Short mmCIF file of C-alpha atoms in Angstrom, two decimals:
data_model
loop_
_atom_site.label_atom_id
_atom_site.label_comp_id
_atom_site.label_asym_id
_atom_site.label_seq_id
_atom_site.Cartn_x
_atom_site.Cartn_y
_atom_site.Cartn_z
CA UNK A 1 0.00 0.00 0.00
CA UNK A 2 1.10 3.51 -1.10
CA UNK A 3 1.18 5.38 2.83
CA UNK A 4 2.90 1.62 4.30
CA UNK A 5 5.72 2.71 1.25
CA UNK A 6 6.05 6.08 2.79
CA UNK A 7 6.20 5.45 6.18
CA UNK A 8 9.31 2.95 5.44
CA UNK A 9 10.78 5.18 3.44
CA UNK A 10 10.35 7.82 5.93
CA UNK A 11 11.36 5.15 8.61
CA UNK A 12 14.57 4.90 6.50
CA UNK A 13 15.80 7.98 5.70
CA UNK A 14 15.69 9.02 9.65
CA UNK A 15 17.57 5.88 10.26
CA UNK A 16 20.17 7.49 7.65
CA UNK A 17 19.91 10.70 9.19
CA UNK A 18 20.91 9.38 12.99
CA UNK A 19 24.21 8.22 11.62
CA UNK A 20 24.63 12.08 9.76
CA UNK A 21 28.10 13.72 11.29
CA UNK A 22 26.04 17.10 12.68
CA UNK A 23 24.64 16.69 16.45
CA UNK A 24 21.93 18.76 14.99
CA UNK A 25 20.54 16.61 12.89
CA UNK A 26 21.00 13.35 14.87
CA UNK A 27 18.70 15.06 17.73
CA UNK A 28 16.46 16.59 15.22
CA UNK A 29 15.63 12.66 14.25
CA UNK A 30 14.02 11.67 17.61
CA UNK A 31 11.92 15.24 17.26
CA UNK A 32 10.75 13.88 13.85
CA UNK A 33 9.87 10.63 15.48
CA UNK A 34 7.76 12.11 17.99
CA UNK A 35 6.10 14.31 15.88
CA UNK A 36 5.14 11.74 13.21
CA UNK A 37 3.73 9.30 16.31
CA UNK A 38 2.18 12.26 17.36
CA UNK A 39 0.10 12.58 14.36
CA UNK A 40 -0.68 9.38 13.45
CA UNK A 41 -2.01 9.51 16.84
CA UNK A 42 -4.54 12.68 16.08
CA UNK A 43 -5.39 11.16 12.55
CA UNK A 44 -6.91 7.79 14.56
CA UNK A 45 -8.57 9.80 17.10
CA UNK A 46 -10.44 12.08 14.11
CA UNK A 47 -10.94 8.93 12.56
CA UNK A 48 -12.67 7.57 15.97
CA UNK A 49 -14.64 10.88 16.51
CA UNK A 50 -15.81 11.33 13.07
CA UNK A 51 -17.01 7.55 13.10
CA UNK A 52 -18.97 7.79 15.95
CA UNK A 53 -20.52 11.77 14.67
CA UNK A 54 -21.78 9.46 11.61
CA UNK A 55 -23.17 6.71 13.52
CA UNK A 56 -24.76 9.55 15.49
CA UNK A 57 -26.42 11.19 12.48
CA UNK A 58 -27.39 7.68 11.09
CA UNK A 59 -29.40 7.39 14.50
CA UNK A 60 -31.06 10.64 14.25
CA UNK A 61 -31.96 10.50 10.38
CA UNK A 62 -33.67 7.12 11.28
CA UNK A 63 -35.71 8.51 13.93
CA UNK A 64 -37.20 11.39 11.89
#
């Protein structure tokens, strides 16, 4: 799958990047990290919420 082919390559290229000379870099890698968990932790929870808003609006078009 195409985002499973970006996520290794991004996986890859920060595994490159820890073994780069500059400090700078190396510590910018686990920042990266983070932030990437970080969002593929919002995108599941707006997946979760917007799963539950439609089940919600199922509920109330069936009533009516």
């Amino acid at each position: 799958e195409y985002n499973d082919i970006r996520e290794k390559s991004l996986a890859q290229w920060l595994d490159e990047m820890e073994k780069h000379p500059d400090i700078a870099v190396r510590c910018g890698v686990k920042l990266a990290r983070e932030y990437v968990e970080y969002l593929q932790n919002e995108i599941e929870k707006q997946k979760s919420e917007n799963a539950l808003k439609a089940e919600y609006l199922k509920k109330l078009k069936a009533n009516k």
